[in-house]
C-alpha angles and dihedrals in degrees: 000000000000115000131179089261094054102041095089093052091048092049090051090054091049092051089062090056091044091058090058091053092047091054093060100030099102093044093052090047089058097038111021095183091060087080086090089068091064104045089111092068115110089235092056092047090051092050090050091059098037113123096014113127114236092240088065096047102277114163115213131225104247117205128207087264089058093245114148124222126185098176091242097131125067090235092055090048097051093050091047095044096047091056095043092047089053085057094047126318094197094055093043093051091043092050122105125268141090095280116170093356090067091066091056092047093049092050103037113014123104120227096268092049093049092050091049094047100044094042089074090069095045092063092060137286112348139159134224131197131214107209115194108117118089137189110279090358105069114192096325100135092196091061099051112146098181105107139207112206116196128206094162140334089278098039116061131138130208118208131174148066134279122196135200094016114167116234089357095141096049102039123115093197136014149165122247126192116219142162127246091180137357098269132091089250090055093070114109134181116221129198107231128202106201092203091070119094114260096053126102129174125191121187115232124221109244136179096221140027088026092164089066090069094217108208148191112235124202126194118194115178088326106184120240136175132200090262088064095061108098113228093018088150093056132078116263090252091061100052140038109033091016089055092049093051093048090050093051092048091052097043100046094080087051092053088049088051090052090055092044090053092057092045091051092047091052092050093048092047093058092050091049095048100042133044103177123061136174118244090255092052091049090054092049092050093047090051091049091049091053091049091051092053092046093049092047090054092049094049094050092047090050091050092050090051091050089052088055096043121007091200093058099090108141094098089050089054091051090049092050092050092051095042097051090050095045093050090056094045094046094051091047091050092048092051091048092050093050089058138228113341093026092131088064101030095048108043093176091060089046089054095045090049090055095042093050092063092066097067094071088068101040117101092352134333124260090265091056092047090052090053089052091052093047092050091051089051094046091049092052095247092126098051093104094051 
């Protein structure tokens, strides 16, 4: 468990991994499939096992102080992700591992499902997808049109489309959200094996986070059985939509940490590349530095609160709003300070500028986060703040 006395040591360890990601960031941005050439790197091996519980084979990150970290708490994840994103967010997100799907499996999966899911990552580098977003629907779980039709416990079919799904075209397992009926309790989460007939994944061309290989998934009479329904041992009120909401609450601080990492990298890049600044530039950089420190504190506090109560997500929403905005502002400021032609002369800044625009749409837009905050206020959950 991370404590105030061990954070610095843990951050130091993460910076070593971040340097490996930075070294290949531009290459992966140009050729996303080349990520397979670098799976031997210690950073990639660590990402592959991140968020896997030890009882299912998870291998911890061990620091020089011999502390062990599995990335199972929100606080561990935000510290890890900030540093790795400062190395390269696209490579980190495009790296192997269970990612968001692991949170659902930890919360809702039965023992057989967990063994089946996590075993993919014990055999070597593997990817998983988390398929919720749909064409014209976004990530609104209440508007899912992908359907599961059931003839019997051993004869079910999955039909529909999922859009903007990270690592969808390279995953060997994934989770797909679908409806069995038009009610919140009708939402189900299915374990999907992409090698089975009825599944198709097409990579989409994107401007940023190209290493993530965002994809369009199609399910056409994809066969399912009862054993594939995540949370089959739980009541309908404790799975499906409930699982999606818990996942979003827990992942929002991580998305904020991704954005913070790019903002911090942009700030550091300017200081590395320039030594003389005007008084106005100094003021702008000092203001950015203070905002970075303030946001870091907010994100870590939000993560710690989520670890205490997974339903307490309003601070995570505030963090995500601020982080997405700051990443865009920081990359714009860095480009302006590096002068005319900086988009061409500084390809890293060009990449970070493009990557930063993705965070507005990950785990809910700013408008959605504001609704979350308002609801928390209206329900009296923010009275102590």
